[in-house]
């Protein structure tokens, strides 16, 4: 008799509590605790830009596929707004359009003697002994994965579930829910023994629908790890912008020596030509040009002038054009021959080393030098007394 | 670039030696005594006024001979210490002035008017036309002996204690003497001297 009465009293309390929960849930404002939870759990503490919930998309898809919702019928009207509140944290990451597709929510409502706020809860020992009602909701993955897209401009599909509600089905349609309290307790024990599903669990107290003590995800660290694993590589365009190639393309790198040789103008190679005894057409002419002025010069009048040592100044020889007429005298033609017939390999070896640049050869005449020269020229020469005496005697 | 020949600097310590026991006064002939004259450099200290009286009494020609003789001895000592022809103007003038001052004939300097060479003597004890002629003859002998060139000198003008003496060849000196006799100033005479020969004659 007493047991029955006590059971009725508890039922009455539960009913009153449920009524209160209904009233609280009916309020449109978002629960404060849920926001805190989202900040603490779902959103990285220090998101590195550009952090977006897009990265959660593959994981969430998997979670939806394995979602299982079980809920007792008597708490059914209460859990729906709770689920909405639970979906709010996802809006923190991609506000305001994204709603978290709740896959699995299991709530434990601790029945207290009197309704109290979450902050007013005392030590755990005070309410651990209270009866617990477990509510589980299962959401079927009815929405295609493609529709769950992030609202991020990275080329991936947007997570657009605005206005949609996660379809919740009661356990009674798919899973057999415990109809009695005893069976419910047994099932609760089984649930405790078994590890939670991969989905998020919401452990909410029945007396505080909005200020629900939401349990953290069963394995938040693992979840975040999975997120990193499923990160898709950025598009090529962004990759190019963010990541520079660590190593330059070595194929384009040419050794210094290899670059120098092709750049050596042939005109610098010609002056190093010695004067071996070579023969060629008398009609062939050459053009000798100095880097300073590029003046066409006739062939050396005498062969020995051509044979004189390496040229100190860069001399440009244009072999293609026949600028200088062949010399009338045979020896002049021979001089031209000597220059033209010089073997190229010898020239290439000595040209970059011995031929100085035009800037080095060209004397730098400064204004101060000119002034000093004029002053010295105008100044009386240091004539000897004998010279002066001779000049005076010549008058 | 002309290289100047180094020369032995004049040493005034032994420039004049007074041998009082023997009653002799000797002049140093140079760095070494190789050019010592036959009289062994003996000198006589004669009052300047007496020398002037002598020059005035002997006439210009005798005075000039006396002056050349005095100048040769001075030039010989300069030549002994210095290559006059190869030496710089400053060095040669310094040596000449030293020798002239040593015998008490005044202070020597050189001026160049164009190509003309003018030797200036200041504070000479000799005066008058005969004294100037004697002094110019001394400079002639000194320069000729020092340089080895045959040359002539003639007094151009006296301005107080300063006497300008023109140095030239025989013909030039003769022309200048003629212009000066005609009343041409010594400046114009030097200008004419630089003019071509035909214009100068006309």
Coordinates of C-alpha atoms in Angstrom, one line a residue:
Chain A
X1 CA 0.0 0.0 0.0
X2 CA 2.7 2.4 1.0
X3 CA 4.7 1.4 -2.0
X4 CA 1.8 2.1 -4.3
X5 CA 1.3 5.5 -2.7
X6 CA 4.9 6.3 -2.9
X7 CA 4.9 5.3 -6.6
X8 CA 1.9 7.6 -7.1
X9 CA 3.6 10.4 -5.4
X10 CA 6.5 10.0 -7.6
X11 CA 4.3 9.9 -10.6
X12 CA 2.7 13.1 -9.5
X13 CA 6.0 14.7 -9.1
X14 CA 7.1 13.6 -12.4
X15 CA 4.0 15.0 -14.0
X16 CA 4.5 18.3 -12.3
X17 CA 8.0 18.3 -13.4
X18 CA 7.1 17.5 -16.9
X19 CA 4.6 20.3 -16.9
X20 CA 7.2 22.7 -15.8
X21 CA 9.6 21.4 -18.3
X22 CA 7.1 22.0 -21.0
X23 CA 6.6 25.5 -19.9
X24 CA 10.2 26.2 -19.9
X25 CA 10.9 24.7 -23.2
X26 CA 8.1 26.6 -24.7
X27 CA 10.0 29.8 -24.2
X28 CA 11.8 30.9 -27.4
X29 CA 15.1 32.0 -25.9
X30 CA 18.1 29.8 -26.2
X31 CA 19.4 28.2 -23.1
X32 CA 22.4 29.8 -21.7
X33 CA 24.0 26.6 -20.7
X34 CA 23.9 25.3 -24.2
X35 CA 25.8 28.2 -25.5
X36 CA 28.4 27.6 -22.9
X37 CA 28.6 24.0 -23.8
X38 CA 29.0 24.8 -27.4
X39 CA 31.8 27.2 -26.7
X40 CA 33.5 24.7 -24.5
X41 CA 33.1 21.5 -26.5
X42 CA 32.1 21.9 -30.1
X43 CA 34.1 24.9 -31.0
X44 CA 37.8 24.7 -30.6
X45 CA 39.2 26.8 -27.9
X46 CA 41.6 28.4 -30.2
X47 CA 40.4 28.0 -33.7
X48 CA 43.0 28.7 -36.2
X49 CA 41.6 30.7 -39.1
X50 CA 40.0 29.9 -41.2
X51 CA 38.2 27.5 -38.9
X52 CA 34.8 26.4 -40.1
X53 CA 32.5 23.7 -39.2
X54 CA 32.9 22.4 -42.7
X55 CA 35.5 20.0 -41.4
X56 CA 32.8 18.3 -39.4
X57 CA 30.8 17.4 -42.3
X58 CA 32.2 13.9 -43.0
X59 CA 32.1 12.9 -39.4
X60 CA 28.6 14.2 -39.0
X61 CA 27.5 12.2 -42.0
X62 CA 28.8 9.1 -40.4
X63 CA 27.1 9.9 -37.2
X64 CA 23.8 10.3 -38.9
X65 CA 24.1 7.0 -40.4
X66 CA 24.4 5.3 -37.1
X67 CA 22.0 7.4 -35.2
X68 CA 19.7 5.7 -32.9
X69 CA 17.0 7.5 -30.9
X70 CA 15.2 6.0 -28.1
X71 CA 12.9 7.9 -25.9
X72 CA 10.2 7.0 -23.4
X73 CA 6.9 8.2 -24.6
X74 CA 6.2 10.3 -21.5
X75 CA 9.0 12.6 -22.1
X76 CA 8.5 12.9 -25.8
X77 CA 7.1 16.4 -25.8
X78 CA 9.9 17.6 -23.7
X79 CA 12.8 16.3 -25.7
X80 CA 11.9 18.0 -28.9
X81 CA 12.7 21.5 -27.7
X82 CA 15.7 20.1 -25.9
X83 CA 16.9 18.8 -29.2
X84 CA 16.5 22.2 -30.7
X85 CA 18.4 23.7 -27.9
X86 CA 21.1 21.1 -28.4
X87 CA 21.3 22.1 -32.0
X88 CA 22.0 25.7 -31.1
X89 CA 25.7 25.2 -30.5
X90 CA 26.2 24.2 -34.1
X91 CA 24.9 27.6 -35.0
X92 CA 27.8 29.1 -33.2
X93 CA 30.2 27.8 -35.8
X94 CA 28.2 28.6 -38.8
X95 CA 25.5 31.0 -37.7
X96 CA 22.7 31.3 -38.2
X97 CA 21.8 28.8 -40.9
X98 CA 23.2 25.6 -39.7
X99 CA 21.3 23.3 -37.4
X100 CA 23.1 20.3 -36.0
X101 CA 21.6 17.1 -37.3
X102 CA 21.2 15.3 -34.0
X103 CA 21.9 11.7 -34.5
X104 CA 21.6 10.3 -31.1
X105 CA 20.6 11.9 -27.9
X106 CA 20.3 10.2 -24.8
X107 CA 19.1 12.1 -21.8
X108 CA 19.1 11.2 -18.2
X109 CA 16.8 13.2 -16.1
X110 CA 17.4 13.3 -12.5
X111 CA 14.2 13.6 -10.7
X112 CA 14.6 16.0 -7.8
X113 CA 12.3 16.6 -4.9
X114 CA 11.8 20.2 -5.9
X115 CA 12.7 22.0 -9.0
X116 CA 16.0 23.8 -8.7
X117 CA 18.2 25.6 -11.0
X118 CA 21.4 24.1 -12.4
X119 CA 23.5 26.4 -10.4
X120 CA 21.6 25.5 -7.3
X121 CA 22.5 21.9 -7.5
X122 CA 24.4 20.7 -4.6
X123 CA 26.9 18.0 -4.4
X124 CA 26.4 14.9 -6.5
X125 CA 25.5 12.9 -3.4
X126 CA 22.4 14.8 -3.0
X127 CA 20.8 13.9 -6.3
X128 CA 22.5 10.7 -7.3
X129 CA 20.0 8.7 -5.4
X130 CA 17.1 10.1 -7.2
X131 CA 15.4 8.0 -9.8
X132 CA 16.6 8.5 -13.3
X133 CA 14.6 8.5 -16.4
X134 CA 16.5 7.8 -19.5
X135 CA 15.3 9.2 -22.8
X136 CA 16.8 8.3 -26.1
X137 CA 15.9 9.7 -29.4
X138 CA 17.0 8.2 -32.6
X139 CA 17.2 10.2 -35.8
X140 CA 17.1 8.5 -39.0
X141 CA 19.4 9.7 -41.6
X142 CA 16.8 10.6 -44.0
X143 CA 18.5 13.6 -45.3
X144 CA 21.1 12.8 -47.9
X145 CA 24.6 13.6 -47.1
X146 CA 24.9 15.9 -50.0
X147 CA 22.3 18.2 -48.5
X148 CA 24.3 18.5 -45.3
X149 CA 26.7 21.0 -46.6
X150 CA 28.8 23.6 -44.9
X151 CA 28.3 27.3 -45.6
X152 CA 31.8 27.8 -46.4
X153 CA 33.3 29.0 -49.7
X154 CA 35.7 26.2 -50.2
X155 CA 33.9 24.4 -53.0
X156 CA 32.4 21.8 -50.8
X157 CA 28.6 21.4 -50.4
X158 CA 27.0 23.6 -47.9
X159 CA 25.4 22.4 -44.8
X160 CA 22.0 23.9 -45.4
X161 CA 19.5 22.5 -43.0
X162 CA 17.9 25.7 -42.1
X163 CA 14.3 25.3 -41.3
X164 CA 14.5 21.6 -41.3
X165 CA 14.1 19.6 -38.2
X166 CA 15.7 16.5 -37.5
X167 CA 13.1 13.9 -37.7
X168 CA 12.8 12.2 -34.6
X169 CA 11.1 9.0 -34.3
X170 CA 10.2 7.4 -31.2
X171 CA 11.7 4.2 -30.1
X172 CA 8.4 2.6 -30.2
X173 CA 8.4 2.6 -34.0
X174 CA 11.8 1.0 -34.5
X175 CA 13.0 -0.1 -31.2
X176 CA 11.1 -1.6 -28.4
X177 CA 11.0 0.8 -25.6
X178 CA 10.5 -0.3 -22.0
X179 CA 6.9 0.3 -21.1
X180 CA 7.4 0.0 -17.4
X181 CA 9.6 1.6 -15.0
X182 CA 11.3 -1.6 -14.0
X183 CA 12.1 -2.5 -17.5
X184 CA 13.3 1.0 -18.0
X185 CA 15.7 0.6 -15.1
X186 CA 17.1 -2.6 -16.5
X187 CA 17.6 -1.0 -19.8
X188 CA 19.3 1.8 -18.1
X189 CA 21.8 -0.5 -16.6
X190 CA 22.4 -2.1 -19.9
X191 CA 23.0 1.3 -21.4
X192 CA 25.5 2.2 -18.7
X193 CA 27.4 -1.0 -19.2
X194 CA 27.6 -0.5 -22.9
X195 CA 29.8 2.3 -24.3
X196 CA 27.8 5.1 -25.8
X197 CA 27.3 5.4 -29.4
X198 CA 29.3 7.6 -31.5
X199 CA 26.6 10.2 -31.4
X200 CA 26.3 13.0 -29.0
X201 CA 24.6 12.4 -25.8
X202 CA 22.6 14.9 -24.0
X203 CA 22.1 14.2 -20.4
X204 CA 19.5 16.6 -19.3
X205 CA 17.8 16.9 -16.0
X206 CA 14.0 16.6 -16.3
X207 CA 13.4 19.5 -14.0
X208 CA 15.4 21.9 -16.0
X209 CA 14.6 21.6 -19.7
X210 CA 16.4 24.7 -20.9
X211 CA 19.3 24.7 -18.4
X212 CA 20.0 21.1 -19.2
X213 CA 23.2 19.7 -17.9
X214 CA 24.3 18.5 -21.2
X215 CA 26.9 15.9 -21.2
X216 CA 29.9 16.3 -23.3
X217 CA 30.4 14.2 -26.3
X218 CA 31.4 10.7 -25.4
X219 CA 34.8 11.2 -26.9
X220 CA 35.3 14.8 -27.9
X221 CA 39.0 14.3 -28.4
X222 CA 38.4 11.5 -30.7
X223 CA 35.9 13.5 -32.6
X224 CA 38.2 16.3 -33.1
X225 CA 40.8 13.9 -34.2
X226 CA 38.5 12.5 -36.8
X227 CA 37.8 15.9 -38.0
X228 CA 41.4 16.5 -38.7
X229 CA 41.6 13.2 -40.5
X230 CA 38.8 14.0 -42.8
X231 CA 40.0 17.4 -43.7
X232 CA 39.9 17.7 -47.4
X233 CA 42.8 19.3 -49.1
X234 CA 42.2 22.9 -50.1
X235 CA 41.5 23.6 -53.7
X236 CA 44.5 24.2 -56.0
X237 CA 44.0 27.9 -56.0
X238 CA 44.0 28.3 -52.3
X239 CA 46.9 25.9 -52.0
X240 CA 49.0 28.0 -54.2
X241 CA 48.2 31.0 -52.2
X242 CA 48.9 29.6 -48.8
X243 CA 51.6 27.1 -49.4
X244 CA 54.7 28.0 -51.3
X245 CA 56.7 25.3 -52.9
X246 CA 59.3 24.2 -50.4
X247 CA 61.8 23.4 -53.0
X248 CA 62.2 25.3 -56.2
X249 CA 61.9 23.5 -59.4
X250 CA 65.4 22.3 -59.9
X251 CA 64.9 21.6 -63.5
X252 CA 64.9 25.3 -64.2
X253 CA 68.1 25.9 -62.2
X254 CA 71.1 26.0 -64.4
X255 CA 74.6 25.9 -63.0
X256 CA 76.5 29.1 -63.0
X257 CA 79.2 27.9 -65.3
X258 CA 76.7 26.6 -67.8
X259 CA 75.0 29.9 -67.9
X260 CA 78.1 31.9 -68.4
X261 CA 79.4 30.1 -71.4
X262 CA 76.4 30.6 -73.7
X263 CA 76.1 34.2 -72.7
X264 CA 79.6 35.0 -73.8
X265 CA 79.4 37.1 -76.9
X266 CA 81.4 35.8 -79.8
X267 CA 82.8 39.3 -80.1
X268 CA 84.7 38.8 -76.8
X269 CA 86.1 35.5 -78.0
X270 CA 87.7 36.8 -81.2
X271 CA 90.4 39.1 -79.7
X272 CA 92.1 36.2 -78.0
X273 CA 92.8 34.6 -81.4
X274 CA 96.4 34.0 -82.0
X275 CA 97.7 34.2 -85.5
X276 CA 98.4 30.8 -86.9
X277 CA 99.1 30.3 -90.5
X278 CA 95.7 29.7 -91.9
X279 CA 94.2 30.2 -95.3
X280 CA 90.7 31.2 -96.5
X281 CA 89.0 33.3 -98.9
X282 CA 90.5 36.6 -99.7
X283 CA 87.1 38.1 -100.2
X284 CA 86.0 37.4 -96.6
X285 CA 86.2 40.5 -94.5
X286 CA 85.8 41.2 -90.9
X287 CA 84.5 44.0 -88.7
X288 CA 86.4 44.9 -85.6
X289 CA 84.5 46.9 -83.2
X290 CA 85.5 48.2 -79.9
X291 CA 83.0 48.2 -77.1
X292 CA 83.4 51.8 -76.5
X293 CA 82.4 53.1 -79.8
X294 CA 81.8 50.2 -82.1
X295 CA 83.8 51.7 -84.9
X296 CA 84.4 49.5 -87.9
X297 CA 88.1 49.1 -88.3
X298 CA 89.9 47.9 -91.3
X299 CA 92.1 45.0 -91.3
X300 CA 95.5 45.5 -89.8
X301 CA 97.8 47.0 -92.3
X302 CA 100.6 44.8 -91.3
X303 CA 100.5 41.2 -90.4
X304 CA 102.7 41.6 -87.4
X305 CA 100.2 44.0 -85.8
X306 CA 97.6 41.3 -85.8
X307 CA 99.9 38.9 -84.3
X308 CA 100.7 41.1 -81.4
X309 CA 99.7 39.4 -78.2
X310 CA 96.2 39.2 -76.7
X311 CA 94.1 42.2 -77.2
X312 CA 93.6 44.1 -74.0
X313 CA 90.3 45.7 -75.0
X314 CA 87.2 43.9 -76.0
X315 CA 87.0 43.6 -79.7
X316 CA 83.9 42.6 -81.5
X317 CA 84.1 40.8 -84.7
X318 CA 81.1 40.5 -86.9
X319 CA 81.8 37.5 -89.1
X320 CA 78.4 37.7 -90.8
X321 CA 78.7 41.2 -92.3
X322 CA 81.4 42.1 -94.9
X323 CA 82.0 45.6 -94.0
X324 CA 85.6 46.0 -94.8
X325 CA 86.7 45.7 -98.3
X326 CA 89.4 43.3 -98.9
X327 CA 92.8 44.9 -98.8
X328 CA 94.4 45.6 -102.1
X329 CA 97.7 44.3 -101.0
X330 CA 98.2 40.6 -100.4
X331 CA 99.7 41.0 -97.0
X332 CA 96.6 42.9 -95.8
X333 CA 94.4 40.0 -96.8
X334 CA 96.7 37.7 -94.9
X335 CA 96.2 39.7 -91.9
X336 CA 92.4 39.3 -92.1
X337 CA 92.8 35.6 -92.7
X338 CA 94.7 35.2 -89.5
X339 CA 91.9 36.7 -87.4
X340 CA 89.1 34.8 -89.1
X341 CA 90.6 31.4 -89.0
X342 CA 91.2 31.3 -85.3
X343 CA 89.9 28.2 -83.7
X344 CA 87.0 28.8 -81.3
X345 CA 87.8 26.6 -78.3
X346 CA 91.0 28.5 -77.5
X347 CA 89.1 31.7 -77.6
X348 CA 86.4 30.5 -75.3
X349 CA 88.8 29.4 -72.7
X350 CA 90.6 32.7 -72.4
X351 CA 87.9 35.2 -73.2
X352 CA 86.1 35.4 -69.8
X353 CA 89.3 35.6 -67.9
X354 CA 91.7 37.8 -69.8
X355 CA 89.4 40.3 -71.5
X356 CA 88.3 42.9 -69.0
X357 CA 85.1 44.7 -69.3
X358 CA 84.8 48.0 -71.1
X359 CA 84.2 49.8 -67.9
X360 CA 87.5 48.6 -66.5
X361 CA 89.4 49.7 -69.6
X362 CA 87.7 53.0 -70.0
X363 CA 89.5 55.5 -67.9
X364 CA 87.4 57.5 -65.5
X365 CA 88.1 61.1 -66.0
X366 CA 86.8 63.3 -63.3
X367 CA 86.4 67.0 -63.2
X368 CA 89.0 67.2 -60.5
X369 CA 91.5 65.4 -62.7
X370 CA 90.8 67.8 -65.5
X371 CA 91.3 70.8 -63.3
X372 CA 94.5 69.4 -62.0
X373 CA 95.8 68.8 -65.5
X374 CA 94.9 72.3 -66.7
X375 CA 96.5 73.8 -63.6
X376 CA 99.7 71.9 -64.2
X377 CA 99.7 72.8 -67.8
X378 CA 99.3 76.4 -67.1
X379 CA 101.9 76.5 -64.4
X380 CA 105.4 77.3 -65.4
X381 CA 107.4 74.3 -66.2
X382 CA 110.3 73.5 -63.9
X383 CA 112.9 74.7 -66.3
X384 CA 116.5 74.5 -65.5
X385 CA 118.8 77.5 -65.3
X386 CA 120.5 76.3 -68.4
X387 CA 117.3 76.3 -70.4
X388 CA 116.4 79.8 -69.2
X389 CA 119.8 81.0 -70.0
X390 CA 119.8 79.6 -73.4
X391 CA 116.4 81.2 -74.1
X392 CA 117.7 84.5 -72.9
X393 CA 120.8 84.2 -75.1
X394 CA 118.6 83.4 -78.1
X395 CA 116.9 86.7 -78.1
Chain B
X1 CA 110.1 66.1 -66.7
X2 CA 113.5 67.6 -66.0
X3 CA 115.6 66.1 -63.4
X4 CA 117.5 68.5 -61.3
X5 CA 121.1 67.7 -60.3
X6 CA 121.7 67.7 -56.6
X7 CA 124.4 70.0 -55.4
X8 CA 126.5 70.4 -52.3
X9 CA 125.1 73.1 -50.1
X10 CA 127.2 76.0 -49.3
X11 CA 129.1 75.8 -46.1
X12 CA 129.6 79.3 -44.7
X13 CA 132.0 78.0 -42.0
X14 CA 134.9 77.6 -44.3
X15 CA 133.9 80.1 -46.9
X16 CA 136.4 82.6 -45.7
X17 CA 139.6 81.7 -43.9
X18 CA 141.5 84.3 -42.0
X19 CA 145.1 83.3 -41.5
X20 CA 146.2 86.0 -39.3
X21 CA 149.6 84.7 -38.4
X22 CA 150.4 84.5 -42.1
X23 CA 148.4 87.5 -42.9
X24 CA 146.3 85.7 -45.4
X25 CA 142.6 85.6 -46.2
X26 CA 141.4 82.7 -48.3
X27 CA 138.1 82.1 -50.0
X28 CA 136.8 78.6 -50.3
X29 CA 136.7 77.5 -53.9
X30 CA 133.8 75.0 -53.4
X31 CA 133.0 71.7 -51.9
X32 CA 136.3 70.4 -52.8
X33 CA 139.3 72.5 -53.5
X34 CA 139.9 71.0 -56.9
X35 CA 139.1 74.2 -58.6
X36 CA 141.2 76.2 -56.4
X37 CA 142.9 78.8 -58.4
X38 CA 146.5 79.3 -58.6
X39 CA 146.5 81.8 -55.7
X40 CA 145.0 79.2 -53.5
X41 CA 142.0 81.3 -53.0
X42 CA 143.7 84.1 -51.4
X43 CA 141.7 87.3 -51.3
X44 CA 142.2 90.9 -50.3
X45 CA 139.8 92.8 -48.4
X46 CA 139.6 96.2 -50.1
X47 CA 137.3 99.0 -49.0
X48 CA 134.4 99.4 -51.3
X49 CA 135.0 103.1 -51.7
X50 CA 138.6 102.5 -52.8
X51 CA 137.4 100.0 -55.3
X52 CA 135.0 102.6 -56.6
X53 CA 137.7 105.1 -56.9
X54 CA 139.8 102.6 -58.7
X55 CA 137.0 101.8 -61.1
X56 CA 136.3 105.4 -61.7
X57 CA 139.9 106.2 -62.3
X58 CA 140.5 103.2 -64.6
X59 CA 137.5 103.8 -66.8
X60 CA 134.7 101.6 -67.9
X61 CA 136.7 99.2 -70.0
X62 CA 139.2 98.6 -67.2
X63 CA 136.4 98.4 -64.7
X64 CA 134.7 95.8 -66.7
X65 CA 137.8 93.7 -66.9
X66 CA 138.2 94.0 -63.2
X67 CA 134.6 93.0 -62.7
X68 CA 134.8 90.0 -65.0
X69 CA 137.9 88.8 -63.2
X70 CA 136.1 89.1 -59.9
X71 CA 133.0 87.3 -61.3
X72 CA 134.9 84.4 -62.7
X73 CA 136.3 83.5 -59.4
X74 CA 132.8 83.7 -57.8
X75 CA 131.3 81.6 -60.7
X76 CA 134.0 79.1 -60.4
X77 CA 133.1 78.3 -56.9
X78 CA 129.5 78.0 -57.8
X79 CA 130.3 75.7 -60.7
X80 CA 132.4 73.6 -58.2
X81 CA 129.3 73.0 -56.1
X82 CA 126.5 72.9 -58.6
X83 CA 125.7 71.9 -62.1
X84 CA 124.4 75.3 -63.1
X85 CA 122.9 74.3 -66.4
X86 CA 121.1 71.4 -65.0
X87 CA 120.2 72.9 -61.8
X88 CA 116.9 74.6 -61.0
X89 CA 116.6 78.4 -61.2
X90 CA 116.1 78.6 -57.5
X91 CA 119.2 76.6 -56.7
X92 CA 121.4 78.4 -59.1
X93 CA 120.2 81.8 -58.0
X94 CA 120.8 80.8 -54.4
X95 CA 124.4 79.8 -55.0
X96 CA 125.1 82.9 -57.1
X97 CA 123.6 85.2 -54.5
X98 CA 125.7 83.4 -51.8
X99 CA 128.9 84.0 -53.6
X100 CA 128.1 87.6 -54.4
X101 CA 127.1 88.3 -50.9
X102 CA 130.2 86.6 -49.6
X103 CA 132.4 89.2 -51.2
X104 CA 130.1 91.9 -50.2
X105 CA 128.9 93.0 -53.6
X106 CA 125.2 93.0 -52.7
X107 CA 122.1 90.8 -52.9
X108 CA 121.4 89.0 -56.1
X109 CA 118.0 88.1 -57.5
X110 CA 116.7 87.1 -61.0
X111 CA 113.8 88.3 -63.0
X112 CA 112.3 86.9 -66.2
X113 CA 110.7 89.3 -68.6
X114 CA 109.4 87.1 -71.2
X115 CA 112.4 85.2 -72.3
X116 CA 114.8 87.9 -71.2
X117 CA 116.8 87.1 -68.1
X118 CA 117.5 90.0 -65.8
X119 CA 119.7 89.8 -62.7
X120 CA 119.0 92.3 -60.0
X121 CA 121.6 93.4 -57.5
X122 CA 120.6 95.3 -54.5
X123 CA 122.6 97.2 -51.9
X124 CA 125.8 97.0 -53.8
X125 CA 128.6 99.2 -52.5
X126 CA 129.6 100.2 -55.9
X127 CA 127.7 103.1 -57.5
X128 CA 127.8 105.3 -60.4
X129 CA 128.1 104.3 -64.0
X130 CA 131.5 102.9 -63.5
X131 CA 130.4 101.0 -60.5
X132 CA 127.4 99.6 -62.3
X133 CA 129.6 98.6 -65.2
X134 CA 131.9 96.9 -62.8
X135 CA 129.1 95.1 -61.1
X136 CA 127.5 94.1 -64.4
X137 CA 130.9 92.8 -65.5
X138 CA 131.3 90.9 -62.3
X139 CA 127.9 89.2 -62.9
X140 CA 128.9 88.5 -66.5
X141 CA 132.1 86.8 -65.4
X142 CA 130.3 84.9 -62.7
X143 CA 127.5 83.6 -64.9
X144 CA 129.8 82.8 -67.7
X145 CA 132.2 80.9 -65.4
X146 CA 129.4 79.1 -63.7
X147 CA 127.4 78.1 -66.8
X148 CA 130.2 77.7 -69.3
X149 CA 128.4 79.9 -71.8
X150 CA 129.8 83.0 -73.4
X151 CA 127.4 85.8 -72.6
X152 CA 127.2 89.5 -72.2
X153 CA 125.6 91.8 -69.6
X154 CA 124.6 95.4 -69.5
X155 CA 123.1 97.6 -66.9
X156 CA 119.5 98.3 -67.7
X157 CA 118.4 100.6 -65.0
X158 CA 119.1 101.6 -61.5
X159 CA 116.2 102.2 -59.2
X160 CA 117.7 103.3 -55.9
X161 CA 119.9 100.6 -54.5
X162 CA 118.7 98.1 -57.0
X163 CA 120.4 97.5 -60.3
X164 CA 118.9 95.5 -63.1
X165 CA 121.4 93.8 -65.4
X166 CA 120.3 92.3 -68.6
X167 CA 121.9 89.0 -69.6
X168 CA 122.1 88.1 -73.3
X169 CA 124.2 87.4 -76.2
X170 CA 126.6 90.0 -77.7
X171 CA 124.2 91.1 -80.5
X172 CA 121.2 91.5 -78.2
X173 CA 123.2 93.4 -75.6
X174 CA 124.5 95.7 -78.3
X175 CA 121.0 96.4 -79.6
X176 CA 119.7 97.1 -76.1
X177 CA 122.6 99.4 -75.4
X178 CA 121.7 101.2 -78.6
X179 CA 118.0 101.5 -77.7
X180 CA 118.9 102.7 -74.3
X181 CA 121.3 105.3 -75.8
X182 CA 118.4 106.4 -77.9
X183 CA 116.3 107.1 -74.9
X184 CA 114.2 104.0 -75.0
X185 CA 113.1 102.8 -71.7
X186 CA 114.5 99.5 -70.5
X187 CA 110.9 98.1 -70.6
X188 CA 110.5 99.0 -74.2
X189 CA 113.9 97.8 -74.9
X190 CA 113.0 94.4 -73.6
X191 CA 109.8 94.4 -75.6
X192 CA 111.6 95.2 -78.7
X193 CA 114.1 92.5 -77.9
X194 CA 111.3 90.0 -78.1
X195 CA 110.0 91.3 -81.4
X196 CA 111.2 89.9 -84.7
X197 CA 114.5 91.1 -85.9
X198 CA 113.1 93.2 -88.8
X199 CA 110.6 95.0 -86.7
X200 CA 113.2 95.6 -84.0
X201 CA 115.5 97.1 -86.6
X202 CA 112.9 99.4 -88.0

